[in-house]
Every structure is written in C-alpha cells, then in structure tokens.
Amino acid sequence: MTTTDMPRSVDSDSGRAAAKKRSRGTGSGGLRRAVPATTLLWILACLYGLPVLWFILSSFKPAGDLFSYPLQLIPRHPTLSGYFTAWRSANFSQYFINTTLVCVITTILTVGASCCTGYALAKYDNKWLKAFFICILATTMLPGEVMLAPEFLVVRNLGLYNSFAGVILPAVLTATGCFMFRQFFLTVPDELVEAARIDGARELSIFLRIMVPLSRPIMLTLAILSFQWRWNDYIWPLLMLNDPNKFTVQIGIQSIVGAQNINWSVLLGASVISMIPLIVIFLVFQRYVMGADINAGLKD
C-alpha cells in the first residue's frame, strides 16, 4: 500500500507546484498588461483634471492675481471674496430655487415618458412604432439651434411664454432617453412578459411591477443626465423667460458679466457655486448606478 501511494503523493505535489507556477506566471503577466493601461488612464485623468483644478483654485484668487505673471496654480493670497460678492450681487437663492424646480420636474417627467416610450418600442411589434422610432432618432441628427425657432413659436402660441411650463415641456421627451430604455427592454426576455400574461397580469401591471423595477439602473442614469442637462441649459431658458424672478442659474451667471469689463474673480466664484449641486447629485447617486445589477431577476 505504501509503495503504491507514494507516486500518487508525488504526482499531487508536482501538480500543486505546477499550478502555483502557472498562477504566479498568470499574475505577473496580468500585472504587466495592467500597468500600461493604468498609466494611460492616469495621464488622461491628469489632462482632464488639471484645467478643472486650475479653474477651482483660481476662484480663490483676488482679481489682481488672476493674470499676474508668472502664472501660479496655488493662490498666494486665497480669499472667498469672489464667492461672497457673487452671492450678494446676484439673486442666487432665487435662481437656485427656480433651477431646482425646473430640473426636478423635468427629470421626473423625462424618466417616466422615456420609460413608457422605450417599453412600447421594444415589446410591441408594429411597423408604425418602428417608423416612429426612426423619427425619434432622426431628431438627434439635427442641430439644436435649428429646432429653437419652431419650438419657440409652438410654445408662444400655446400661451406658455415666460413660464416654467414653457421651459419644462419641450425638454421632457428626449431621443437619448427613449433609446436607452428601448435598448434595455430589448434585453429582457419576451418569455418573462408572456409568463406574466399567462398568469393573468394586465399590461399596466406588467409594466409597473416587472419592467419598471428591472430598469432602475437605467432610470437613475437618465435622471442624472437629465438633471445635468437642465441645470446647464442656457439658450432655451434665455429665450423663454424675461422675468428676472424666474431666471435660472446659468442666466444669473451671465448677468454678472458686464458690458465693458468682467470681474473674473466674481464670475469664477459664481461658476463654482453653480457646480456644487451637480457634484452632490453625482456623488449621491453614483453608487446606485455603478453597483446596480442590470440583469437582476432575469434567468438564461
């Protein structure tokens, strides 16, 4: 028994040694492949992050130090005067309330309308729906400036000029949101919908109880994008609003710019203030988007 067992133990030891050697070789090879990619990502991050860092640090500089030579990244005399002057000179509290109201309502309506449209385009087989989807995608091929004039005429004729409704309603349905939801719902097996129909579920119940919970990652992603689009929107609110009490943040920042001269310290401070809500929104909801399981509840 001893003589027959010895080769087996030797073979098992040699097998473990070979496995360790292969794993060690694989780990070193993976490390060699990861180093160039990681280095490239760090270089790109520095290229994109340096202007943003310069922009933020410049907001703490006095107006006289912004264009001093030689240029310096770190403020020599840091101050918050630009922030205080920007907040006092413009009605930023009202601008924030107006913009938040527009962004929240538009985001909710955009996510709801895009989810319904994407589900219909993905799960209902109709030639008219396919033609409608092509028309929706065709709107992405047109510059936004081309559609400003007809949209303005429609909104004005509806009596929505100089109102928040005139700013919100044209931005509700987006081709990007419809495309995102359609592509996601195409990945959901049709057998799941058919099984729910066999069990007696109605179409509205299937949509609300099955499809909407499954699409939560897409909903959060579109919500972040929609909030960012509406917060940074400048042209459409400028055309639609003429009451200073209804101005949004971007119009308020533009009002700081004078006709003859520009106080860059105040303008930089106001721009950084306008970025804070977007940064907070991204930091709060990023983990839900990145950590969500898109295929949750599905089986092969």
mmCIF file of C-alpha atoms in Angstrom:
data_model
loop_
_atom_site.group_PDB
_atom_site.id
_atom_site.type_symbol
_atom_site.label_atom_id
_atom_site.label_comp_id
_atom_site.label_asym_id
_atom_site.label_seq_id
_atom_site.Cartn_x
_atom_site.Cartn_y
_atom_site.Cartn_z
ATOM 1 C CA MET A 1 0.000 0.000 0.000
ATOM 2 C CA THR A 2 2.850 2.308 0.822
ATOM 3 C CA THR A 3 4.655 1.766 -2.436
ATOM 4 C CA THR A 4 1.516 2.362 -4.452
ATOM 5 C CA ASP A 5 0.598 5.507 -2.548
ATOM 6 C CA MET A 6 3.960 7.219 -2.903
ATOM 7 C CA PRO A 7 3.732 8.047 -6.634
ATOM 8 C CA ARG A 8 0.283 9.481 -6.106
ATOM 9 C CA SER A 9 1.515 11.874 -3.437
ATOM 10 C CA VAL A 10 4.463 12.850 -5.582
ATOM 11 C CA ASP A 11 2.170 13.461 -8.544
ATOM 12 C CA SER A 12 -0.169 15.559 -6.424
ATOM 13 C CA ASP A 13 2.743 17.612 -5.093
ATOM 14 C CA SER A 14 4.084 18.178 -8.591
ATOM 15 C CA GLY A 15 0.580 19.137 -9.763
ATOM 16 C CA ARG A 16 0.234 21.700 -6.979
ATOM 17 C CA ALA A 17 3.691 23.084 -7.751
ATOM 18 C CA ALA A 18 2.809 23.413 -11.448
ATOM 19 C CA ALA A 19 -0.482 25.121 -10.559
ATOM 20 C CA LYS A 20 1.326 27.583 -8.319
ATOM 21 C CA LYS A 21 3.840 28.275 -11.071
ATOM 22 C CA ARG A 22 1.073 28.845 -13.610
ATOM 23 C CA SER A 23 -0.829 31.131 -11.252
ATOM 24 C CA ARG A 24 2.362 33.031 -10.498
ATOM 25 C CA GLY A 25 3.056 33.433 -14.202
ATOM 26 C CA THR A 26 -0.507 34.494 -14.901
ATOM 27 C CA GLY A 27 -0.406 37.075 -12.125
ATOM 28 C CA SER A 28 2.829 38.622 -13.377
ATOM 29 C CA GLY A 29 1.516 38.653 -16.944
ATOM 30 C CA GLY A 30 -1.701 40.311 -15.819
ATOM 31 C CA LEU A 31 0.289 42.887 -13.897
ATOM 32 C CA ARG A 32 2.423 43.660 -16.942
ATOM 33 C CA ARG A 33 -0.703 44.154 -19.037
ATOM 34 C CA ALA A 34 -2.387 46.316 -16.395
ATOM 35 C CA VAL A 35 0.496 48.752 -15.882
ATOM 36 C CA PRO A 36 0.346 50.448 -19.340
ATOM 37 C CA ALA A 37 -3.447 50.732 -19.225
ATOM 38 C CA THR A 38 -3.390 52.154 -15.708
ATOM 39 C CA THR A 39 -0.647 54.603 -16.640
ATOM 40 C CA LEU A 40 -2.617 55.786 -19.672
ATOM 41 C CA LEU A 41 -5.727 56.289 -17.546
ATOM 42 C CA TRP A 42 -3.778 58.337 -15.012
ATOM 43 C CA ILE A 43 -2.343 60.506 -17.791
ATOM 44 C CA LEU A 44 -5.825 61.121 -19.220
ATOM 45 C CA ALA A 45 -7.171 61.866 -15.744
ATOM 46 C CA CYS A 46 -4.440 64.460 -15.214
ATOM 47 C CA LEU A 47 -5.071 66.042 -18.618
ATOM 48 C CA TYR A 48 -8.782 66.393 -17.888
ATOM 49 C CA GLY A 49 -8.394 67.224 -14.200
ATOM 50 C CA LEU A 50 -5.715 69.921 -14.428
ATOM 51 C CA PRO A 51 -7.951 72.565 -16.102
ATOM 52 C CA VAL A 52 -10.717 71.850 -13.583
ATOM 53 C CA LEU A 53 -8.262 72.140 -10.704
ATOM 54 C CA TRP A 54 -6.890 75.396 -12.137
ATOM 55 C CA PHE A 55 -10.441 76.709 -12.505
ATOM 56 C CA ILE A 56 -11.387 75.899 -8.892
ATOM 57 C CA LEU A 57 -8.164 77.220 -7.380
ATOM 58 C CA SER A 58 -8.405 80.413 -9.464
ATOM 59 C CA SER A 59 -11.771 81.138 -7.864
ATOM 60 C CA PHE A 60 -9.910 81.663 -4.562
ATOM 61 C CA LYS A 61 -7.543 84.238 -6.066
ATOM 62 C CA PRO A 62 -8.053 88.005 -5.874
ATOM 63 C CA ALA A 63 -8.825 89.703 -9.164
ATOM 64 C CA GLY A 64 -5.300 91.153 -9.336
ATOM 65 C CA ASP A 65 -3.617 87.730 -9.076
ATOM 66 C CA LEU A 66 -5.551 86.009 -11.864
ATOM 67 C CA PHE A 67 -3.431 87.453 -14.680
ATOM 68 C CA SER A 68 -0.190 88.039 -12.809
ATOM 69 C CA TYR A 69 2.994 86.785 -14.455
ATOM 70 C CA PRO A 70 4.295 84.172 -13.974
ATOM 71 C CA LEU A 71 1.062 82.252 -13.604
ATOM 72 C CA GLN A 72 0.731 80.230 -10.424
ATOM 73 C CA LEU A 73 -1.555 77.303 -9.719
ATOM 74 C CA ILE A 74 -1.731 77.778 -5.946
ATOM 75 C CA PRO A 75 -3.244 81.103 -4.784
ATOM 76 C CA ARG A 76 -0.705 83.270 -2.975
ATOM 77 C CA HIS A 77 -3.405 85.173 -1.096
ATOM 78 C CA PRO A 78 -6.502 82.914 -1.012
ATOM 79 C CA THR A 79 -9.777 84.702 -0.421
ATOM 80 C CA LEU A 80 -13.514 83.984 -0.552
ATOM 81 C CA SER A 81 -14.444 87.488 -1.625
ATOM 82 C CA GLY A 82 -15.396 86.301 -5.112
ATOM 83 C CA TYR A 83 -17.944 83.865 -3.671
ATOM 84 C CA PHE A 84 -19.467 86.408 -1.297
ATOM 85 C CA THR A 85 -19.641 89.111 -3.965
ATOM 86 C CA ALA A 86 -21.221 86.711 -6.457
ATOM 87 C CA TRP A 87 -23.858 85.602 -3.943
ATOM 88 C CA ARG A 88 -24.711 89.187 -2.953
ATOM 89 C CA SER A 89 -24.625 90.758 -6.421
ATOM 90 C CA ALA A 90 -26.980 88.200 -7.971
ATOM 91 C CA ASN A 91 -30.165 86.759 -6.552
ATOM 92 C CA PHE A 92 -28.628 83.316 -6.373
ATOM 93 C CA SER A 93 -31.034 81.935 -3.802
ATOM 94 C CA GLN A 94 -33.980 82.598 -6.138
ATOM 95 C CA TYR A 95 -32.019 81.307 -9.120
ATOM 96 C CA PHE A 96 -31.274 78.065 -7.270
ATOM 97 C CA ILE A 97 -34.927 77.593 -6.333
ATOM 98 C CA ASN A 98 -36.078 78.219 -9.913
ATOM 99 C CA THR A 99 -33.478 75.917 -11.441
ATOM 100 C CA THR A 100 -34.105 73.153 -8.905
ATOM 101 C CA LEU A 101 -37.839 73.315 -9.600
ATOM 102 C CA VAL A 102 -37.287 73.099 -13.351
ATOM 103 C CA CYS A 103 -34.706 70.314 -13.082
ATOM 104 C CA VAL A 104 -36.669 68.105 -10.674
ATOM 105 C CA ILE A 105 -39.970 68.317 -12.563
ATOM 106 C CA THR A 106 -38.297 67.867 -15.951
ATOM 107 C CA THR A 107 -36.248 64.903 -14.732
ATOM 108 C CA ILE A 108 -39.287 63.094 -13.315
ATOM 109 C CA LEU A 109 -41.311 63.642 -16.487
ATOM 110 C CA THR A 110 -38.366 62.721 -18.724
ATOM 111 C CA VAL A 111 -37.704 59.430 -16.942
ATOM 112 C CA GLY A 112 -41.392 58.496 -16.928
ATOM 113 C CA ALA A 113 -42.027 59.388 -20.573
ATOM 114 C CA SER A 114 -38.807 57.740 -21.776
ATOM 115 C CA CYS A 115 -39.538 54.562 -19.813
ATOM 116 C CA CYS A 116 -43.046 54.239 -21.276
ATOM 117 C CA THR A 117 -41.863 55.027 -24.797
ATOM 118 C CA GLY A 118 -38.897 52.653 -24.619
ATOM 119 C CA TYR A 119 -41.090 49.804 -23.376
ATOM 120 C CA ALA A 120 -43.621 50.301 -26.175
ATOM 121 C CA LEU A 121 -40.900 50.465 -28.832
ATOM 122 C CA ALA A 122 -39.186 47.332 -27.535
ATOM 123 C CA LYS A 123 -42.059 44.988 -26.674
ATOM 124 C CA TYR A 124 -44.784 45.805 -29.203
ATOM 125 C CA ASP A 125 -44.335 44.657 -32.797
ATOM 126 C CA ASN A 126 -45.845 47.287 -35.077
ATOM 127 C CA LYS A 127 -44.484 48.843 -38.244
ATOM 128 C CA TRP A 128 -45.758 52.267 -37.221
ATOM 129 C CA LEU A 129 -43.844 52.049 -33.953
ATOM 130 C CA LYS A 130 -40.665 51.263 -35.898
ATOM 131 C CA ALA A 131 -41.268 54.285 -38.130
ATOM 132 C CA PHE A 132 -41.911 56.402 -35.049
ATOM 133 C CA PHE A 133 -38.626 55.216 -33.507
ATOM 134 C CA ILE A 134 -36.744 56.201 -36.672
ATOM 135 C CA CYS A 135 -38.334 59.664 -36.480
ATOM 136 C CA ILE A 136 -37.216 59.975 -32.866
ATOM 137 C CA LEU A 137 -33.646 59.043 -33.765
ATOM 138 C CA ALA A 138 -33.730 61.482 -36.689
ATOM 139 C CA THR A 139 -34.095 64.366 -34.238
ATOM 140 C CA THR A 140 -30.574 63.638 -32.951
ATOM 141 C CA MET A 141 -29.182 64.391 -36.414
ATOM 142 C CA LEU A 142 -30.436 67.985 -36.324
ATOM 143 C CA PRO A 143 -28.539 70.743 -34.517
ATOM 144 C CA GLY A 144 -30.382 72.047 -31.500
ATOM 145 C CA GLU A 145 -30.293 75.587 -32.882
ATOM 146 C CA VAL A 146 -32.368 74.508 -35.896
ATOM 147 C CA MET A 147 -35.251 73.424 -33.648
ATOM 148 C CA LEU A 148 -35.232 76.508 -31.422
ATOM 149 C CA ALA A 149 -37.366 78.696 -33.721
ATOM 150 C CA PRO A 150 -40.236 76.227 -34.316
ATOM 151 C CA GLU A 151 -40.253 75.188 -30.644
ATOM 152 C CA PHE A 152 -40.422 78.824 -29.583
ATOM 153 C CA LEU A 153 -43.351 79.522 -31.932
ATOM 154 C CA VAL A 154 -45.269 76.485 -30.673
ATOM 155 C CA VAL A 155 -44.718 77.346 -27.016
ATOM 156 C CA ARG A 156 -45.630 81.008 -27.567
ATOM 157 C CA ASN A 157 -48.823 80.109 -29.423
ATOM 158 C CA LEU A 158 -49.797 77.815 -26.549
ATOM 159 C CA GLY A 159 -49.557 80.758 -24.161
ATOM 160 C CA LEU A 160 -46.627 79.316 -22.200
ATOM 161 C CA TYR A 161 -44.151 82.131 -22.842
ATOM 162 C CA ASN A 162 -42.373 83.452 -19.739
ATOM 163 C CA SER A 163 -43.449 80.487 -17.640
ATOM 164 C CA PHE A 164 -41.728 77.456 -16.162
ATOM 165 C CA ALA A 165 -44.076 75.202 -18.122
ATOM 166 C CA GLY A 166 -42.648 76.623 -21.345
ATOM 167 C CA VAL A 167 -39.157 75.682 -20.194
ATOM 168 C CA ILE A 168 -40.111 72.213 -18.918
ATOM 169 C CA LEU A 169 -42.471 70.718 -21.503
ATOM 170 C CA PRO A 170 -40.237 70.908 -24.635
ATOM 171 C CA ALA A 171 -37.448 69.139 -22.743
ATOM 172 C CA VAL A 172 -39.484 66.184 -21.453
ATOM 173 C CA LEU A 173 -39.141 63.709 -24.319
ATOM 174 C CA THR A 174 -35.557 63.084 -25.385
ATOM 175 C CA ALA A 175 -34.281 60.730 -28.067
ATOM 176 C CA THR A 176 -31.432 59.658 -25.807
ATOM 177 C CA GLY A 177 -33.764 58.541 -23.024
ATOM 178 C CA CYS A 178 -36.067 56.642 -25.394
ATOM 179 C CA PHE A 179 -33.109 54.896 -26.995
ATOM 180 C CA MET A 180 -31.600 53.928 -23.622
ATOM 181 C CA PHE A 181 -34.821 52.351 -22.359
ATOM 182 C CA ARG A 182 -35.587 50.647 -25.667
ATOM 183 C CA GLN A 183 -32.171 49.016 -25.802
ATOM 184 C CA PHE A 184 -32.520 47.851 -22.205
ATOM 185 C CA PHE A 185 -36.018 46.413 -22.617
ATOM 186 C CA LEU A 186 -34.839 44.516 -25.696
ATOM 187 C CA THR A 187 -32.512 42.557 -23.407
ATOM 188 C CA VAL A 188 -35.424 41.471 -21.198
ATOM 189 C CA PRO A 189 -36.646 38.043 -22.437
ATOM 190 C CA ASP A 190 -40.079 38.045 -24.045
ATOM 191 C CA GLU A 191 -40.796 34.836 -22.137
ATOM 192 C CA LEU A 192 -40.916 36.858 -18.936
ATOM 193 C CA VAL A 193 -43.675 39.056 -20.340
ATOM 194 C CA GLU A 194 -45.555 36.094 -21.807
ATOM 195 C CA ALA A 195 -45.420 34.245 -18.497
ATOM 196 C CA ALA A 196 -46.914 37.237 -16.729
ATOM 197 C CA ARG A 197 -49.690 37.454 -19.319
ATOM 198 C CA ILE A 198 -50.469 33.752 -18.909
ATOM 199 C CA ASP A 199 -50.744 34.296 -15.164
ATOM 200 C CA GLY A 200 -53.400 36.908 -15.844
ATOM 201 C CA ALA A 201 -51.368 40.107 -15.379
ATOM 202 C CA ARG A 202 -52.538 43.125 -17.319
ATOM 203 C CA GLU A 203 -50.241 45.236 -19.465
ATOM 204 C CA LEU A 204 -50.092 48.083 -16.978
ATOM 205 C CA SER A 205 -49.337 45.657 -14.155
ATOM 206 C CA ILE A 206 -46.551 44.016 -16.189
ATOM 207 C CA PHE A 207 -45.023 47.384 -16.887
ATOM 208 C CA LEU A 208 -45.231 48.765 -13.343
ATOM 209 C CA ARG A 209 -44.428 45.592 -11.373
ATOM 210 C CA ILE A 210 -41.885 43.904 -13.624
ATOM 211 C CA MET A 211 -40.340 46.261 -16.142
ATOM 212 C CA VAL A 212 -40.021 49.394 -14.043
ATOM 213 C CA PRO A 213 -38.156 47.681 -11.136
ATOM 214 C CA LEU A 214 -35.818 45.951 -13.599
ATOM 215 C CA SER A 215 -34.977 49.252 -15.301
ATOM 216 C CA ARG A 216 -33.943 51.060 -12.112
ATOM 217 C CA PRO A 217 -30.249 51.416 -13.166
ATOM 218 C CA ILE A 218 -31.291 52.999 -16.470
ATOM 219 C CA MET A 219 -33.745 55.278 -14.661
ATOM 220 C CA LEU A 220 -31.059 56.526 -12.278
ATOM 221 C CA THR A 221 -28.575 57.038 -15.102
ATOM 222 C CA LEU A 222 -31.061 59.021 -17.187
ATOM 223 C CA ALA A 223 -32.125 61.001 -14.110
ATOM 224 C CA ILE A 224 -28.536 62.120 -13.507
ATOM 225 C CA LEU A 225 -28.053 63.035 -17.169
ATOM 226 C CA SER A 226 -31.388 64.837 -17.415
ATOM 227 C CA PHE A 227 -30.746 66.845 -14.248
ATOM 228 C CA GLN A 228 -27.343 67.832 -15.590
ATOM 229 C CA TRP A 229 -28.760 68.841 -18.998
ATOM 230 C CA ARG A 230 -31.461 71.020 -17.487
ATOM 231 C CA TRP A 231 -29.150 72.570 -14.893
ATOM 232 C CA ASN A 232 -26.629 73.620 -17.543
ATOM 233 C CA ASP A 233 -29.250 74.694 -20.095
ATOM 234 C CA TYR A 234 -28.812 78.327 -21.030
ATOM 235 C CA ILE A 235 -30.193 79.088 -24.504
ATOM 236 C CA TRP A 236 -33.768 77.832 -24.085
ATOM 237 C CA PRO A 237 -34.470 79.493 -20.694
ATOM 238 C CA LEU A 238 -32.925 82.697 -22.049
ATOM 239 C CA LEU A 239 -35.344 82.689 -24.988
ATOM 240 C CA MET A 240 -38.354 81.676 -22.920
ATOM 241 C CA LEU A 241 -38.023 83.830 -19.775
ATOM 242 C CA ASN A 242 -37.941 87.613 -19.452
ATOM 243 C CA ASP A 243 -38.883 87.960 -15.779
ATOM 244 C CA PRO A 244 -35.748 88.282 -13.585
ATOM 245 C CA ASN A 245 -37.552 86.499 -10.750
ATOM 246 C CA LYS A 246 -37.843 83.397 -12.970
ATOM 247 C CA PHE A 247 -34.268 83.298 -14.231
ATOM 248 C CA THR A 248 -32.248 80.114 -13.840
ATOM 249 C CA VAL A 249 -28.695 79.786 -12.522
ATOM 250 C CA GLN A 250 -26.992 79.974 -15.918
ATOM 251 C CA ILE A 251 -28.819 83.184 -16.833
ATOM 252 C CA GLY A 252 -27.901 84.577 -13.415
ATOM 253 C CA ILE A 253 -24.232 83.849 -14.024
ATOM 254 C CA GLN A 254 -24.425 85.582 -17.391
ATOM 255 C CA SER A 255 -25.966 88.642 -15.715
ATOM 256 C CA ILE A 256 -22.742 89.064 -13.712
ATOM 257 C CA VAL A 257 -20.780 89.712 -16.905
ATOM 258 C CA GLY A 258 -20.700 93.448 -17.539
ATOM 259 C CA ALA A 259 -20.883 95.167 -20.876
ATOM 260 C CA GLN A 260 -17.490 96.895 -20.557
ATOM 261 C CA ASN A 261 -15.498 94.762 -18.150
ATOM 262 C CA ILE A 262 -15.668 91.360 -16.470
ATOM 263 C CA ASN A 263 -14.884 90.725 -12.827
ATOM 264 C CA TRP A 264 -13.287 87.330 -13.312
ATOM 265 C CA SER A 265 -12.981 86.613 -9.608
ATOM 266 C CA VAL A 266 -16.743 87.006 -9.119
ATOM 267 C CA LEU A 267 -17.531 85.088 -12.296
ATOM 268 C CA LEU A 268 -15.333 82.157 -11.244
ATOM 269 C CA GLY A 269 -16.899 82.107 -7.793
ATOM 270 C CA ALA A 270 -20.405 82.069 -9.255
ATOM 271 C CA SER A 271 -19.443 79.276 -11.659
ATOM 272 C CA VAL A 272 -18.077 77.104 -8.845
ATOM 273 C CA ILE A 273 -21.262 77.713 -6.818
ATOM 274 C CA SER A 274 -23.340 76.518 -9.771
ATOM 275 C CA MET A 275 -21.301 73.296 -9.939
ATOM 276 C CA ILE A 276 -21.941 72.237 -6.336
ATOM 277 C CA PRO A 277 -25.442 70.706 -6.845
ATOM 278 C CA LEU A 278 -24.245 68.631 -9.813
ATOM 279 C CA ILE A 279 -21.296 67.288 -7.828
ATOM 280 C CA VAL A 280 -23.555 66.388 -4.911
ATOM 281 C CA ILE A 281 -26.078 64.657 -7.187
ATOM 282 C CA PHE A 282 -23.339 62.623 -8.843
ATOM 283 C CA LEU A 283 -21.697 61.585 -5.572
ATOM 284 C CA VAL A 284 -25.020 60.552 -4.021
ATOM 285 C CA PHE A 285 -26.364 58.501 -6.925
ATOM 286 C CA GLN A 286 -23.134 57.159 -8.417
ATOM 287 C CA ARG A 287 -23.020 54.110 -6.158
ATOM 288 C CA TYR A 288 -26.587 53.177 -7.080
ATOM 289 C CA VAL A 289 -25.782 53.310 -10.786
ATOM 290 C CA MET A 290 -22.370 51.633 -10.637
ATOM 291 C CA GLY A 291 -23.423 48.999 -8.102
ATOM 292 C CA ALA A 292 -26.788 48.090 -9.596
ATOM 293 C CA ASP A 293 -27.296 44.695 -11.190
ATOM 294 C CA ILE A 294 -28.880 45.339 -14.559
ATOM 295 C CA ASN A 295 -29.685 41.635 -15.036
ATOM 296 C CA ALA A 296 -31.347 41.261 -11.637
ATOM 297 C CA GLY A 297 -34.377 38.985 -11.725
ATOM 298 C CA LEU A 298 -33.503 37.518 -15.146
ATOM 299 C CA LYS A 299 -32.510 33.940 -15.937
ATOM 300 C CA ASP A 300 -30.885 32.481 -19.002
#
